[in-house]
Amino acid sequence: GEEGGEEGGEDVWEHNPSLSEMVEFGVPPDYLVILFISFCICIAVIVQFIKAVNQHRAYSTKYTMQSLCTVGVIFTFPVFVTMYFSGMIVPKAMSKVTYIAETYESVSLLFFLRLLLTYLGGKKETREKLTNTQVKLNSPPICCLTFLPKVTFSKRFLLVNEIFIAQLVVFQLVFGYIDLLIGLDESHSHPTDLIEHEYSQVYHILMIFSLLLAVYGLGGIYHTAEEHLKHYKIYRKFILYKAFVTVVKLEEFLLSYVITYLVKRYGINLTHGAFRPDLRVH
C-alpha cells in the first residue's frame, strides 16, 4: 500500500493534478514551501491594498469616483496574487484563474484612464485644458524613437488613445477566451502533455503587442497632462503599474516558450512536480 501511494504521488505530478489527488497522494515538500511563501505574499498584498486605498483620500477631489477608480486600479494586485495562489492550490484551474486575472487587468486600464480624467475635472474639462498642447508621440514604450514629430492635442487624439486602451479589453475577452477553450480541449485530449499549443504561443505574442499598444495610449494621455497631474503624485504609481503588467505578460510568454523549446528539442521533462516552473513562478 505504501509503495502504491508513493508511485501514485509520482504519477499525479506527471499532469496537472486535481486538489483531491494532491490531498490523497501528497505533494513534494518543497512545493509546500512555495505555497506557504505565496500565501504570505497574498496576505501582504491585500494589507497593502487596504492601506493604499485609505491613503488615497489625501489626493481626492471627487472622492466617490476617484476612490472607485483607485480601488479598480490597485485591486489588480490582490486579484493577481489571489488568482495565481488559487491556481497553485488547484493546478487544474490555473488556466481559468489566469483568464480571470488577465481579463481584470485589461479592464483596470480603463479604470486608470478614468482616474486621470477625473483628476483633470472630466473628459470635457480635459479637452479644454489640453487643447492646442504640443504632444510628443515617442511616449513609452517607444520613447527611444526621438525622431517622431510632435502633434497638437485634439478631440481626435484623445479618442484614438482611448481606442488603443479599449482594444486590449476586447482582445483579452475574445482571443483570451478562445485560447482558454483550446487549452482546455487539449488538456482533455492529452492530460499528460503540458506543452502549450501553437495557437497559445501566437496568442501570447499578440497579447504583448496589444498590451504595449494600450500602455502607449495611456502614456500618451498621461504625458500630455503631466503638468496638471504633478500635484497628485501619480507618476510613480503610473510607472509601477505599467512595469507590473508588462513584466507579468513577458514572464508568462518567455516561460512558456522556454519550457516548450526544452521539451521538444531536448526531451527534458519539466512537467513533473519537482520541475514545474510554471506553478513556481506564478
Tab-separated table of C-alpha atoms in Angstrom, residues 12-126:
chain	number	residue	atom	x	y	z
A	12	VAL	CA	-0.054	12.519	-10.193
A	13	TRP	CA	2.569	15.156	-10.922
A	14	GLU	CA	3.027	13.939	-14.478
A	15	HIS	CA	-0.016	16.088	-15.325
A	16	ASN	CA	-1.904	18.959	-13.773
A	17	PRO	CA	-3.189	17.273	-10.590
A	18	SER	CA	-6.560	17.936	-9.020
A	19	LEU	CA	-6.841	19.105	-5.415
A	20	SER	CA	-8.235	15.712	-4.380
A	21	GLU	CA	-5.243	13.950	-5.983
A	22	MET	CA	-2.798	16.163	-4.106
A	23	VAL	CA	-4.639	15.507	-0.827
A	24	GLU	CA	-4.653	11.757	-1.463
A	25	PHE	CA	-1.115	11.268	-2.738
A	26	GLY	CA	0.602	14.292	-1.208
A	27	VAL	CA	2.779	16.938	-2.816
A	28	PRO	CA	6.567	17.417	-2.865
A	29	PRO	CA	7.709	19.018	0.441
A	30	ASP	CA	9.471	21.836	-1.424
A	31	TYR	CA	6.200	22.672	-3.171
A	32	LEU	CA	4.546	23.161	0.223
A	33	VAL	CA	7.221	25.770	0.975
A	34	ILE	CA	6.352	27.583	-2.269
A	35	LEU	CA	2.662	27.514	-1.295
A	36	PHE	CA	3.455	28.978	2.136
A	37	ILE	CA	5.524	31.801	0.615
A	38	SER	CA	2.748	32.519	-1.884
A	39	PHE	CA	0.182	32.634	0.920
A	40	CYS	CA	2.290	35.166	2.835
A	41	ILE	CA	2.690	37.312	-0.281
A	42	CYS	CA	-1.058	37.137	-0.884
A	43	ILE	CA	-1.873	38.374	2.637
A	44	ALA	CA	0.790	41.121	2.449
A	45	VAL	CA	-0.557	42.434	-0.862
A	46	ILE	CA	-4.131	42.530	0.464
A	47	VAL	CA	-2.977	44.501	3.522
A	48	GLN	CA	-1.050	46.938	1.316
A	49	PHE	CA	-4.094	47.281	-0.924
A	50	ILE	CA	-6.278	48.372	2.010
A	51	LYS	CA	-3.572	50.773	3.200
A	52	ALA	CA	-3.111	52.321	-0.267
A	53	VAL	CA	-6.838	52.889	-0.779
A	54	ASN	CA	-7.083	54.595	2.616
A	55	GLN	CA	-4.076	56.843	1.912
A	56	HIS	CA	-5.560	57.922	-1.405
A	57	ARG	CA	-8.138	60.095	0.352
A	58	ALA	CA	-5.492	62.806	0.709
A	59	TYR	CA	-5.359	63.295	-3.082
A	60	SER	CA	-9.069	63.104	-3.889
A	61	THR	CA	-11.018	65.979	-5.400
A	62	LYS	CA	-14.024	63.910	-6.493
A	63	TYR	CA	-13.783	61.228	-3.871
A	64	THR	CA	-16.599	58.885	-4.911
A	65	MET	CA	-15.464	58.440	-8.495
A	66	GLN	CA	-11.751	58.678	-7.761
A	67	SER	CA	-11.969	56.178	-4.927
A	68	LEU	CA	-13.798	53.717	-7.173
A	69	CYS	CA	-11.194	54.150	-9.915
A	70	THR	CA	-8.345	53.840	-7.423
A	71	VAL	CA	-9.806	50.666	-5.978
A	72	GLY	CA	-10.273	49.353	-9.519
A	73	VAL	CA	-6.629	50.001	-10.419
A	74	ILE	CA	-4.925	48.863	-7.221
A	75	PHE	CA	-7.243	45.855	-6.932
A	76	THR	CA	-5.277	44.379	-9.860
A	77	PHE	CA	-2.510	43.352	-7.462
A	78	PRO	CA	-4.614	41.323	-4.962
A	79	VAL	CA	-6.590	39.844	-7.878
A	80	PHE	CA	-3.389	38.570	-9.494
A	81	VAL	CA	-1.853	37.085	-6.355
A	82	THR	CA	-5.150	35.579	-5.174
A	83	MET	CA	-5.936	34.026	-8.554
A	84	TYR	CA	-2.457	32.575	-9.006
A	85	PHE	CA	-2.372	31.307	-5.423
A	86	SER	CA	-5.733	29.627	-6.020
A	87	GLY	CA	-4.328	28.122	-9.217
A	88	MET	CA	-1.363	26.705	-7.309
A	89	ILE	CA	-3.683	25.038	-4.813
A	90	VAL	CA	-5.877	23.704	-7.632
A	91	PRO	CA	-3.489	23.353	-10.624
A	92	LYS	CA	-6.243	22.100	-12.957
A	93	ALA	CA	-7.903	25.509	-12.581
A	94	MET	CA	-4.766	27.532	-13.396
A	95	SER	CA	-5.812	28.333	-16.971
A	96	LYS	CA	-9.236	29.527	-15.813
A	97	VAL	CA	-7.996	31.754	-12.982
A	98	THR	CA	-5.294	33.148	-15.285
A	99	TYR	CA	-8.010	34.175	-17.754
A	100	ILE	CA	-9.931	35.915	-14.945
A	101	ALA	CA	-6.809	37.751	-13.715
A	102	GLU	CA	-5.729	38.880	-17.179
A	103	THR	CA	-9.229	39.999	-18.120
A	104	TYR	CA	-9.475	42.113	-14.983
A	105	GLU	CA	-6.022	43.550	-15.620
A	106	SER	CA	-7.111	44.732	-19.072
A	107	VAL	CA	-10.265	46.319	-17.619
A	108	SER	CA	-8.203	48.050	-14.922
A	109	LEU	CA	-6.511	50.155	-17.610
A	110	LEU	CA	-9.919	51.709	-18.223
A	111	PHE	CA	-10.109	52.494	-14.502
A	112	PHE	CA	-6.709	54.192	-14.748
A	113	LEU	CA	-7.843	56.233	-17.742
A	114	ARG	CA	-10.971	57.309	-15.886
A	115	LEU	CA	-8.848	58.213	-12.867
A	116	LEU	CA	-6.671	60.522	-14.970
A	117	LEU	CA	-9.730	62.209	-16.457
A	118	THR	CA	-11.327	62.784	-13.030
A	119	TYR	CA	-8.100	64.394	-11.793
A	120	LEU	CA	-8.412	66.784	-14.718
A	121	GLY	CA	-12.084	67.503	-13.991
A	122	GLY	CA	-13.666	65.146	-16.519
A	123	LYS	CA	-13.416	64.470	-20.251
A	124	LYS	CA	-14.843	67.825	-21.314
A	125	GLU	CA	-12.562	69.770	-18.952
A	126	THR	CA	-9.614	67.663	-20.130
